[in-house]
């Protein structure tokens, strides 16, 4: 794609605990306004790649030991996760991580913590989130811990939206959800991409759904990108069909 990249990951290596080399030189690009899928089996390194970008590896004793990460033309490896959120890049973690003992609305409000533009703007964005996710409006006063898996995924994405991001790193949004809800979540990703201009890098094991919504994909195996291309080309690739789409 010829669009200006919003994110480029350049040949990064990630090591956990000083010895375990998990990413062995990963490069990828997300064009501004794109939806890019990072695909691969369990353990391939998808989560590690997203956490390297959002600088969340420290808590897991991981570090980027080689390469560079550029977001909106700025080198960002040394930024804190919060600084990156302020610049417009936020991760929605796998497993969703809503605060179960807070209400849905309180969860959404925690997403605005990096903002300094006042209560009025935040309130308006809360309404925007409820417009995109009518289910969250209905459940606004429920404790998040008592909502369904799909509602928790919506809550996690809604909370990310409250930081007014340009880019969302979405880790395994389909995990644990029934097929119909998976479609619902991906439809919302598409709408947010089109209407709000949010760029997405999404890590998925569900290759089928990811390649229907993404414009471009990368396939990660054991810490290396082994294949990348337009989503349509990947869907028609024989190896992808055999190993990732379950049709021989
Ligand atoms: P998943 O679908 O499980 O999220 P993934 O493709 O996202 O898989 P990662 O979670 O990035 O894969 O893990 C990649 C490799 O790094 C795995 O072999 C995993 O065991 C290892 N790994 C992950 N976190 C750590 C850690 N904190 N310390 C040591 N090794 C780790």
PDB file of C-alpha atoms and ligand atoms in Angstrom:
ATOM      1  CA  UNK A   1       0.000   0.000   0.000  1.00  0.00           C
ATOM      2  CA  UNK A   2       1.184   3.457  -0.841  1.00  0.00           C
ATOM      3  CA  UNK A   3      -0.444   5.351   2.045  1.00  0.00           C
ATOM      4  CA  UNK A   4       1.876   6.943   4.571  1.00  0.00           C
ATOM      5  CA  UNK A   5       2.627   4.474   7.371  1.00  0.00           C
ATOM      6  CA  UNK A   6       1.244   5.323  10.800  1.00  0.00           C
ATOM      7  CA  UNK A   7       3.306   2.529  12.336  1.00  0.00           C
ATOM      8  CA  UNK A   8       6.439   0.789  11.237  1.00  0.00           C
ATOM      9  CA  UNK A   9       8.179  -1.953  13.134  1.00  0.00           C
ATOM     10  CA  UNK A  10      11.701  -2.383  11.816  1.00  0.00           C
ATOM     11  CA  UNK A  11      13.503  -5.649  12.362  1.00  0.00           C
ATOM     12  CA  UNK A  12      12.850  -5.949  16.090  1.00  0.00           C
ATOM     13  CA  UNK A  13      14.201  -8.612  18.344  1.00  0.00           C
ATOM     14  CA  UNK A  14      12.579  -9.304  21.703  1.00  0.00           C
ATOM     15  CA  UNK A  15      14.171 -11.236  24.513  1.00  0.00           C
ATOM     16  CA  UNK A  16      12.459 -12.361  27.731  1.00  0.00           C
ATOM     17  CA  UNK A  17      14.429 -12.847  30.929  1.00  0.00           C
ATOM     18  CA  UNK A  18      17.673 -11.891  29.155  1.00  0.00           C
ATOM     19  CA  UNK A  19      17.884 -15.244  27.367  1.00  0.00           C
ATOM     20  CA  UNK A  20      14.673 -16.299  25.647  1.00  0.00           C
ATOM     21  CA  UNK A  21      14.730 -14.927  22.100  1.00  0.00           C
ATOM     22  CA  UNK A  22      11.093 -14.732  21.027  1.00  0.00           C
ATOM     23  CA  UNK A  23      11.033 -12.248  18.124  1.00  0.00           C
ATOM     24  CA  UNK A  24      13.876 -12.845  15.699  1.00  0.00           C
ATOM     25  CA  UNK A  25      13.731  -9.763  13.505  1.00  0.00           C
ATOM     26  CA  UNK A  26      10.114  -8.773  12.892  1.00  0.00           C
ATOM     27  CA  UNK A  27       9.224  -5.980  10.460  1.00  0.00           C
ATOM     28  CA  UNK A  28       5.762  -4.757   9.581  1.00  0.00           C
ATOM     29  CA  UNK A  29       3.971  -1.628   8.462  1.00  0.00           C
ATOM     30  CA  UNK A  30       0.489  -0.313   9.115  1.00  0.00           C
ATOM     31  CA  UNK A  31      -0.613   2.348   6.624  1.00  0.00           C
ATOM     32  CA  UNK A  32      -2.529   5.298   8.073  1.00  0.00           C
ATOM     33  CA  UNK A  33      -6.179   4.319   7.954  1.00  0.00           C
ATOM     34  CA  UNK A  34      -5.406   0.628   7.416  1.00  0.00           C
ATOM     35  CA  UNK A  35      -6.501  -2.571   9.094  1.00  0.00           C
ATOM     36  CA  UNK A  36      -3.585  -4.974   9.254  1.00  0.00           C
ATOM     37  CA  UNK A  37      -3.778  -8.519  10.594  1.00  0.00           C
ATOM     38  CA  UNK A  38      -0.934 -10.231  12.407  1.00  0.00           C
ATOM     39  CA  UNK A  39      -1.638 -13.933  12.098  1.00  0.00           C
ATOM     40  CA  UNK A  40      -0.075 -17.053  13.487  1.00  0.00           C
ATOM     41  CA  UNK A  41      -0.498 -19.995  15.795  1.00  0.00           C
ATOM     42  CA  UNK A  42      -0.555 -19.871  19.553  1.00  0.00           C
ATOM     43  CA  UNK A  43       2.936 -18.928  20.731  1.00  0.00           C
ATOM     44  CA  UNK A  44       4.164 -17.514  17.416  1.00  0.00           C
ATOM     45  CA  UNK A  45       4.819 -14.122  19.012  1.00  0.00           C
ATOM     46  CA  UNK A  46       1.776 -12.020  18.113  1.00  0.00           C
ATOM     47  CA  UNK A  47       1.130 -10.744  21.629  1.00  0.00           C
ATOM     48  CA  UNK A  48       4.818 -10.079  22.105  1.00  0.00           C
ATOM     49  CA  UNK A  49       4.864  -7.967  18.936  1.00  0.00           C
ATOM     50  CA  UNK A  50       1.915  -5.843  20.090  1.00  0.00           C
ATOM     51  CA  UNK A  51       3.388  -5.424  23.551  1.00  0.00           C
ATOM     52  CA  UNK A  52       6.713  -4.404  22.046  1.00  0.00           C
ATOM     53  CA  UNK A  53       4.919  -1.604  20.192  1.00  0.00           C
ATOM     54  CA  UNK A  54       2.920  -0.394  23.179  1.00  0.00           C
ATOM     55  CA  UNK A  55       5.921  -0.818  25.456  1.00  0.00           C
ATOM     56  CA  UNK A  56       4.210  -3.234  27.816  1.00  0.00           C
ATOM     57  CA  UNK A  57       6.982  -5.842  27.836  1.00  0.00           C
ATOM     58  CA  UNK A  58       8.726  -4.499  30.905  1.00  0.00           C
ATOM     59  CA  UNK A  59       6.202  -6.009  33.300  1.00  0.00           C
ATOM     60  CA  UNK A  60       6.975  -9.418  31.809  1.00  0.00           C
ATOM     61  CA  UNK A  61      10.754  -9.059  31.923  1.00  0.00           C
ATOM     62  CA  UNK A  62      10.873  -8.682  28.179  1.00  0.00           C
ATOM     63  CA  UNK A  63      12.807  -6.102  26.159  1.00  0.00           C
ATOM     64  CA  UNK A  64      13.349  -4.980  22.611  1.00  0.00           C
ATOM     65  CA  UNK A  65      17.052  -5.618  22.054  1.00  0.00           C
ATOM     66  CA  UNK A  66      17.326  -4.732  18.381  1.00  0.00           C
ATOM     67  CA  UNK A  67      15.477  -2.740  15.738  1.00  0.00           C
ATOM     68  CA  UNK A  68      13.209   0.276  15.955  1.00  0.00           C
ATOM     69  CA  UNK A  69       9.527   1.183  16.179  1.00  0.00           C
ATOM     70  CA  UNK A  70       8.215   4.350  14.563  1.00  0.00           C
ATOM     71  CA  UNK A  71       4.736   5.725  15.261  1.00  0.00           C
ATOM     72  CA  UNK A  72       3.640   8.858  13.430  1.00  0.00           C
ATOM     73  CA  UNK A  73       7.219   9.526  12.335  1.00  0.00           C
ATOM     74  CA  UNK A  74       8.584   9.410  15.858  1.00  0.00           C
ATOM     75  CA  UNK A  75      10.790   6.703  17.261  1.00  0.00           C
ATOM     76  CA  UNK A  76       8.878   5.360  20.260  1.00  0.00           C
ATOM     77  CA  UNK A  77      10.724   2.436  21.853  1.00  0.00           C
ATOM     78  CA  UNK A  78      11.753   4.527  24.822  1.00  0.00           C
ATOM     79  CA  UNK A  79       8.324   6.018  25.516  1.00  0.00           C
ATOM     80  CA  UNK A  80       6.191   4.836  28.420  1.00  0.00           C
ATOM     81  CA  UNK A  81       2.887   3.160  27.613  1.00  0.00           C
ATOM     82  CA  UNK A  82       1.059   6.291  28.790  1.00  0.00           C
ATOM     83  CA  UNK A  83       3.124   8.579  26.587  1.00  0.00           C
ATOM     84  CA  UNK A  84       2.243   6.393  23.655  1.00  0.00           C
ATOM     85  CA  UNK A  85      -1.450   6.556  24.552  1.00  0.00           C
ATOM     86  CA  UNK A  86      -1.160  10.356  24.629  1.00  0.00           C
ATOM     87  CA  UNK A  87       0.315  10.236  21.123  1.00  0.00           C
ATOM     88  CA  UNK A  88      -2.648   8.180  19.939  1.00  0.00           C
ATOM     89  CA  UNK A  89      -1.619   4.523  20.073  1.00  0.00           C
ATOM     90  CA  UNK A  90      -3.345   2.188  22.520  1.00  0.00           C
ATOM     91  CA  UNK A  91      -3.488  -1.553  23.041  1.00  0.00           C
ATOM     92  CA  UNK A  92      -6.578  -3.598  23.874  1.00  0.00           C
ATOM     93  CA  UNK A  93      -5.183  -6.599  25.647  1.00  0.00           C
ATOM     94  CA  UNK A  94      -6.028 -10.210  25.075  1.00  0.00           C
ATOM     95  CA  UNK A  95      -8.506 -11.437  27.641  1.00  0.00           C
ATOM     96  CA  UNK A  96     -10.009  -7.960  27.686  1.00  0.00           C
ATOM     97  CA  UNK A  97      -9.048  -6.884  31.190  1.00  0.00           C
ATOM     98  CA  UNK A  98     -12.140  -4.944  32.164  1.00  0.00           C
ATOM     99  CA  UNK A  99     -12.313  -4.034  35.809  1.00  0.00           C
ATOM    100  CA  UNK A 100     -14.942  -6.513  36.953  1.00  0.00           C
ATOM    101  CA  UNK A 101     -15.880  -4.615  40.096  1.00  0.00           C
ATOM    102  CA  UNK A 102     -16.482  -1.353  38.228  1.00  0.00           C
ATOM    103  CA  UNK A 103     -19.561  -0.602  36.152  1.00  0.00           C
ATOM    104  CA  UNK A 104     -19.349  -0.538  32.379  1.00  0.00           C
ATOM    105  CA  UNK A 105     -19.487   3.263  32.439  1.00  0.00           C
ATOM    106  CA  UNK A 106     -16.780   3.520  35.081  1.00  0.00           C
ATOM    107  CA  UNK A 107     -14.620   1.229  32.952  1.00  0.00           C
ATOM    108  CA  UNK A 108     -15.152   3.475  29.940  1.00  0.00           C
ATOM    109  CA  UNK A 109     -14.265   6.544  31.980  1.00  0.00           C
ATOM    110  CA  UNK A 110     -10.951   5.007  33.050  1.00  0.00           C
ATOM    111  CA  UNK A 111     -10.045   5.094  29.344  1.00  0.00           C
ATOM    112  CA  UNK A 112      -9.994   8.895  29.426  1.00  0.00           C
ATOM    113  CA  UNK A 113      -7.288   9.087  32.074  1.00  0.00           C
ATOM    114  CA  UNK A 114      -4.585  10.481  29.777  1.00  0.00           C
ATOM    115  CA  UNK A 115      -6.787  13.290  28.467  1.00  0.00           C
ATOM    116  CA  UNK A 116      -6.597  16.891  29.430  1.00  0.00           C
ATOM    117  CA  UNK A 117      -9.372  18.342  27.301  1.00  0.00           C
ATOM    118  CA  UNK A 118     -12.043  18.602  29.954  1.00  0.00           C
ATOM    119  CA  UNK A 119     -15.201  16.894  31.146  1.00  0.00           C
ATOM    120  CA  UNK A 120     -17.401  18.137  28.305  1.00  0.00           C
ATOM    121  CA  UNK A 121     -15.302  16.530  25.585  1.00  0.00           C
ATOM    122  CA  UNK A 122     -15.018  13.322  27.561  1.00  0.00           C
ATOM    123  CA  UNK A 123     -18.780  13.212  28.082  1.00  0.00           C
ATOM    124  CA  UNK A 124     -19.321  13.691  24.350  1.00  0.00           C
ATOM    125  CA  UNK A 125     -16.991  10.802  23.610  1.00  0.00           C
ATOM    126  CA  UNK A 126     -18.814   8.614  26.099  1.00  0.00           C
ATOM    127  CA  UNK A 127     -21.951   9.239  24.046  1.00  0.00           C
ATOM    128  CA  UNK A 128     -19.999   8.424  20.881  1.00  0.00           C
ATOM    129  CA  UNK A 129     -18.939   5.084  22.388  1.00  0.00           C
ATOM    130  CA  UNK A 130     -22.558   4.354  23.343  1.00  0.00           C
ATOM    131  CA  UNK A 131     -23.650   5.184  19.794  1.00  0.00           C
ATOM    132  CA  UNK A 132     -21.184   2.649  18.410  1.00  0.00           C
ATOM    133  CA  UNK A 133     -22.021   0.104  21.094  1.00  0.00           C
ATOM    134  CA  UNK A 134     -25.718   0.401  22.003  1.00  0.00           C
ATOM    135  CA  UNK A 135     -25.297  -2.731  24.117  1.00  0.00           C
ATOM    136  CA  UNK A 136     -22.914  -0.845  26.380  1.00  0.00           C
ATOM    137  CA  UNK A 137     -25.444   1.933  26.846  1.00  0.00           C
ATOM    138  CA  UNK A 138     -27.990  -0.634  28.005  1.00  0.00           C
ATOM    139  CA  UNK A 139     -25.431  -2.151  30.357  1.00  0.00           C
ATOM    140  CA  UNK A 140     -23.837   1.100  31.521  1.00  0.00           C
ATOM    141  CA  UNK A 141     -24.718   0.572  35.199  1.00  0.00           C
ATOM    142  CA  UNK A 142     -23.911  -3.149  35.311  1.00  0.00           C
ATOM    143  CA  UNK A 143     -20.722  -4.370  36.902  1.00  0.00           C
ATOM    144  CA  UNK A 144     -18.436  -5.322  34.013  1.00  0.00           C
ATOM    145  CA  UNK A 145     -17.679  -8.625  35.695  1.00  0.00           C
ATOM    146  CA  UNK A 146     -21.300  -9.634  35.276  1.00  0.00           C
ATOM    147  CA  UNK A 147     -21.526  -8.837  31.560  1.00  0.00           C
ATOM    148  CA  UNK A 148     -21.025 -11.379  28.760  1.00  0.00           C
ATOM    149  CA  UNK A 149     -17.728 -12.056  27.001  1.00  0.00           C
ATOM    150  CA  UNK A 150     -18.883 -10.084  23.976  1.00  0.00           C
ATOM    151  CA  UNK A 151     -19.913  -7.130  26.106  1.00  0.00           C
ATOM    152  CA  UNK A 152     -16.565  -7.198  27.875  1.00  0.00           C
ATOM    153  CA  UNK A 153     -14.761  -7.113  24.533  1.00  0.00           C
ATOM    154  CA  UNK A 154     -16.936  -4.145  23.507  1.00  0.00           C
ATOM    155  CA  UNK A 155     -16.189  -2.489  26.836  1.00  0.00           C
ATOM    156  CA  UNK A 156     -12.456  -2.960  26.315  1.00  0.00           C
ATOM    157  CA  UNK A 157     -12.596  -1.455  22.820  1.00  0.00           C
ATOM    158  CA  UNK A 158     -14.880   1.337  24.055  1.00  0.00           C
ATOM    159  CA  UNK A 159     -12.469   2.126  26.852  1.00  0.00           C
ATOM    160  CA  UNK A 160      -9.636   2.358  24.319  1.00  0.00           C
ATOM    161  CA  UNK A 161     -11.747   4.742  22.208  1.00  0.00           C
ATOM    162  CA  UNK A 162     -12.072   7.064  25.184  1.00  0.00           C
ATOM    163  CA  UNK A 163      -8.387   7.940  24.749  1.00  0.00           C
ATOM    164  CA  UNK A 164      -9.203   9.259  21.234  1.00  0.00           C
ATOM    165  CA  UNK A 165      -6.690   6.973  19.532  1.00  0.00           C
ATOM    166  CA  UNK A 166      -5.417   7.128  15.972  1.00  0.00           C
ATOM    167  CA  UNK A 167      -4.366   3.519  16.257  1.00  0.00           C
ATOM    168  CA  UNK A 168      -5.593   0.523  18.224  1.00  0.00           C
ATOM    169  CA  UNK A 169      -3.526  -2.612  18.760  1.00  0.00           C
ATOM    170  CA  UNK A 170      -6.167  -5.264  19.187  1.00  0.00           C
ATOM    171  CA  UNK A 171      -5.049  -8.575  20.624  1.00  0.00           C
ATOM    172  CA  UNK A 172      -7.145 -11.628  19.742  1.00  0.00           C
ATOM    173  CA  UNK A 173     -10.555  -9.930  19.711  1.00  0.00           C
ATOM    174  CA  UNK A 174     -12.294 -13.169  18.685  1.00  0.00           C
ATOM    175  CA  UNK A 175     -11.017 -15.140  21.635  1.00  0.00           C
ATOM    176  CA  UNK A 176     -13.736 -17.074  23.436  1.00  0.00           C
ATOM    177  CA  UNK A 177     -16.584 -15.493  21.480  1.00  0.00           C
ATOM    178  CA  UNK A 178     -19.356 -17.211  19.531  1.00  0.00           C
ATOM    179  CA  UNK A 179     -19.053 -16.757  15.737  1.00  0.00           C
ATOM    180  CA  UNK A 180     -21.890 -14.266  15.514  1.00  0.00           C
ATOM    181  CA  UNK A 181     -20.342 -12.044  18.168  1.00  0.00           C
ATOM    182  CA  UNK A 182     -16.972 -12.287  16.452  1.00  0.00           C
ATOM    183  CA  UNK A 183     -18.591 -10.844  13.327  1.00  0.00           C
ATOM    184  CA  UNK A 184     -20.238  -8.132  15.403  1.00  0.00           C
ATOM    185  CA  UNK A 185     -16.896  -7.099  16.901  1.00  0.00           C
ATOM    186  CA  UNK A 186     -15.160  -7.069  13.521  1.00  0.00           C
ATOM    187  CA  UNK A 187     -18.012  -5.078  11.979  1.00  0.00           C
ATOM    188  CA  UNK A 188     -17.436  -2.452  14.642  1.00  0.00           C
ATOM    189  CA  UNK A 189     -13.711  -2.453  13.900  1.00  0.00           C
ATOM    190  CA  UNK A 190     -14.579  -1.766  10.273  1.00  0.00           C
ATOM    191  CA  UNK A 191     -16.967   1.059  11.148  1.00  0.00           C
ATOM    192  CA  UNK A 192     -14.465   2.673  13.531  1.00  0.00           C
ATOM    193  CA  UNK A 193     -11.868   2.438  10.803  1.00  0.00           C
ATOM    194  CA  UNK A 194     -14.140   4.060   8.238  1.00  0.00           C
ATOM    195  CA  UNK A 195     -15.891   6.677  10.373  1.00  0.00           C
ATOM    196  CA  UNK A 196     -13.280   7.601  12.958  1.00  0.00           C
ATOM    197  CA  UNK A 197     -10.232   6.886  10.810  1.00  0.00           C
ATOM    198  CA  UNK A 198      -8.741   4.604  13.457  1.00  0.00           C
ATOM    199  CA  UNK A 199      -5.942   2.379  12.135  1.00  0.00           C
ATOM    200  CA  UNK A 200      -5.803  -1.169  13.469  1.00  0.00           C
ATOM    201  CA  UNK A 201      -3.137  -3.760  13.983  1.00  0.00           C
ATOM    202  CA  UNK A 202      -4.951  -6.881  15.082  1.00  0.00           C
ATOM    203  CA  UNK A 203      -3.421 -10.110  16.281  1.00  0.00           C
ATOM    204  CA  UNK A 204      -5.623 -13.076  15.482  1.00  0.00           C
ATOM    205  CA  UNK A 205      -5.543 -16.844  15.418  1.00  0.00           C
ATOM    206  CA  UNK A 206      -8.854 -16.742  13.553  1.00  0.00           C
ATOM    207  CA  UNK A 207      -7.277 -16.249  10.132  1.00  0.00           C
ATOM    208  CA  UNK A 208     -10.538 -16.580   8.304  1.00  0.00           C
ATOM    209  CA  UNK A 209     -12.328 -13.677   9.932  1.00  0.00           C
ATOM    210  CA  UNK A 210      -9.195 -11.512  10.189  1.00  0.00           C
ATOM    211  CA  UNK A 211      -8.482 -11.749   6.456  1.00  0.00           C
ATOM    212  CA  UNK A 212     -12.043 -10.811   5.598  1.00  0.00           C
ATOM    213  CA  UNK A 213     -11.782  -7.527   7.460  1.00  0.00           C
ATOM    214  CA  UNK A 214      -8.101  -6.636   7.121  1.00  0.00           C
ATOM    215  CA  UNK A 215      -6.612  -5.075   4.037  1.00  0.00           C
ATOM    216  CA  UNK A 216      -3.192  -6.622   4.568  1.00  0.00           C
ATOM    217  CA  UNK A 217      -1.794  -9.491   6.594  1.00  0.00           C
ATOM    218  CA  UNK A 218       1.440 -10.824   8.054  1.00  0.00           C
ATOM    219  CA  UNK A 219       1.970 -14.407   9.115  1.00  0.00           C
ATOM    220  CA  UNK A 220       4.242 -15.004  12.057  1.00  0.00           C
ATOM    221  CA  UNK A 221       5.841 -18.367  12.781  1.00  0.00           C
ATOM    222  CA  UNK A 222       8.207 -18.870  15.693  1.00  0.00           C
ATOM    223  CA  UNK A 223       9.131 -15.209  15.895  1.00  0.00           C
ATOM    224  CA  UNK A 224       9.600 -14.525  12.190  1.00  0.00           C
ATOM    225  CA  UNK A 225       7.329 -13.158   9.479  1.00  0.00           C
ATOM    226  CA  UNK A 226       7.118 -15.962   6.946  1.00  0.00           C
ATOM    227  CA  UNK A 227       4.580 -14.470   4.560  1.00  0.00           C
ATOM    228  CA  UNK A 228       2.803 -11.181   4.003  1.00  0.00           C
ATOM    229  CA  UNK A 229       0.526  -9.689   1.393  1.00  0.00           C
ATOM    230  CA  UNK A 230      -2.829  -8.189   0.556  1.00  0.00           C
ATOM    231  CA  UNK A 231      -5.599  -9.934   2.458  1.00  0.00           C
ATOM    232  CA  UNK A 232      -7.159 -11.157  -0.747  1.00  0.00           C
ATOM    233  CA  UNK A 233      -3.909 -12.677  -1.986  1.00  0.00           C
ATOM    234  CA  UNK A 234      -3.349 -14.382   1.366  1.00  0.00           C
ATOM    235  CA  UNK A 235      -6.854 -15.835   1.320  1.00  0.00           C
ATOM    236  CA  UNK A 236      -6.068 -17.408  -2.033  1.00  0.00           C
ATOM    237  CA  UNK A 237      -2.566 -18.575  -1.124  1.00  0.00           C
ATOM    238  CA  UNK A 238      -2.331 -22.383  -1.085  1.00  0.00           C
ATOM    239  CA  UNK A 239      -0.160 -22.574   2.055  1.00  0.00           C
ATOM    240  CA  UNK A 240      -2.452 -20.196   3.906  1.00  0.00           C
ATOM    241  CA  UNK A 241      -5.435 -22.256   2.865  1.00  0.00           C
ATOM    242  CA  UNK A 242      -3.842 -25.475   3.982  1.00  0.00           C
ATOM    243  CA  UNK A 243      -2.259 -24.384   7.250  1.00  0.00           C
ATOM    244  CA  UNK A 244      -4.386 -21.465   8.405  1.00  0.00           C
ATOM    245  CA  UNK A 245      -7.780 -21.628   6.787  1.00  0.00           C
ATOM    246  CA  UNK A 246      -8.373 -25.319   7.300  1.00  0.00           C
ATOM    247  CA  UNK A 247      -9.136 -26.176   3.705  1.00  0.00           C
ATOM    248  CA  UNK A 248      -6.733 -28.298   1.687  1.00  0.00           C
TER     249      UNK A 248
HETATM  250  P1  LIG B   1      -0.985 -16.343  22.026  1.00  0.00           P
HETATM  251  O1  LIG B   1      -1.989 -16.672  21.011  1.00  0.00           O
HETATM  252  O2  LIG B   1      -0.831 -17.366  23.098  1.00  0.00           O
HETATM  253  O3  LIG B   1      -1.090 -14.950  22.569  1.00  0.00           O
HETATM  254  P2  LIG B   1       1.249 -15.356  20.612  1.00  0.00           P
HETATM  255  O4  LIG B   1       1.484 -15.633  19.171  1.00  0.00           O
HETATM  256  O5  LIG B   1       0.664 -14.052  20.948  1.00  0.00           O
HETATM  257  O6  LIG B   1       0.385 -16.482  21.235  1.00  0.00           O
HETATM  258  P3  LIG B   1       3.259 -14.772  22.521  1.00  0.00           P
HETATM  259  O7  LIG B   1       2.320 -14.713  23.650  1.00  0.00           O
HETATM  260  O8  LIG B   1       3.813 -13.512  21.999  1.00  0.00           O
HETATM  261  O9  LIG B   1       2.626 -15.583  21.315  1.00  0.00           O
HETATM  262  O10 LIG B   1       4.440 -15.740  22.925  1.00  0.00           O
HETATM  263  C1  LIG B   1       5.521 -16.019  22.063  1.00  0.00           C
HETATM  264  C2  LIG B   1       6.549 -16.896  22.764  1.00  0.00           C
HETATM  265  O11 LIG B   1       7.113 -16.184  23.842  1.00  0.00           O
HETATM  266  C3  LIG B   1       5.984 -18.178  23.361  1.00  0.00           C
HETATM  267  O12 LIG B   1       6.885 -19.211  23.135  1.00  0.00           O
HETATM  268  C4  LIG B   1       5.883 -17.880  24.832  1.00  0.00           C
HETATM  269  O13 LIG B   1       6.039 -19.039  25.586  1.00  0.00           O
HETATM  270  C5  LIG B   1       7.023 -16.910  25.052  1.00  0.00           C
HETATM  271  N1  LIG B   1       6.733 -15.960  26.135  1.00  0.00           N
HETATM  272  C6  LIG B   1       5.684 -15.133  26.216  1.00  0.00           C
HETATM  273  N2  LIG B   1       5.729 -14.387  27.331  1.00  0.00           N
HETATM  274  C7  LIG B   1       6.856 -14.765  27.977  1.00  0.00           C
HETATM  275  C8  LIG B   1       7.478 -14.365  29.206  1.00  0.00           C
HETATM  276  N3  LIG B   1       6.949 -13.412  29.968  1.00  0.00           N
HETATM  277  N4  LIG B   1       8.629 -14.971  29.559  1.00  0.00           N
HETATM  278  C9  LIG B   1       9.167 -15.931  28.772  1.00  0.00           C
HETATM  279  N5  LIG B   1       8.649 -16.330  27.613  1.00  0.00           N
HETATM  280  C10 LIG B   1       7.498 -15.776  27.214  1.00  0.00           C
END
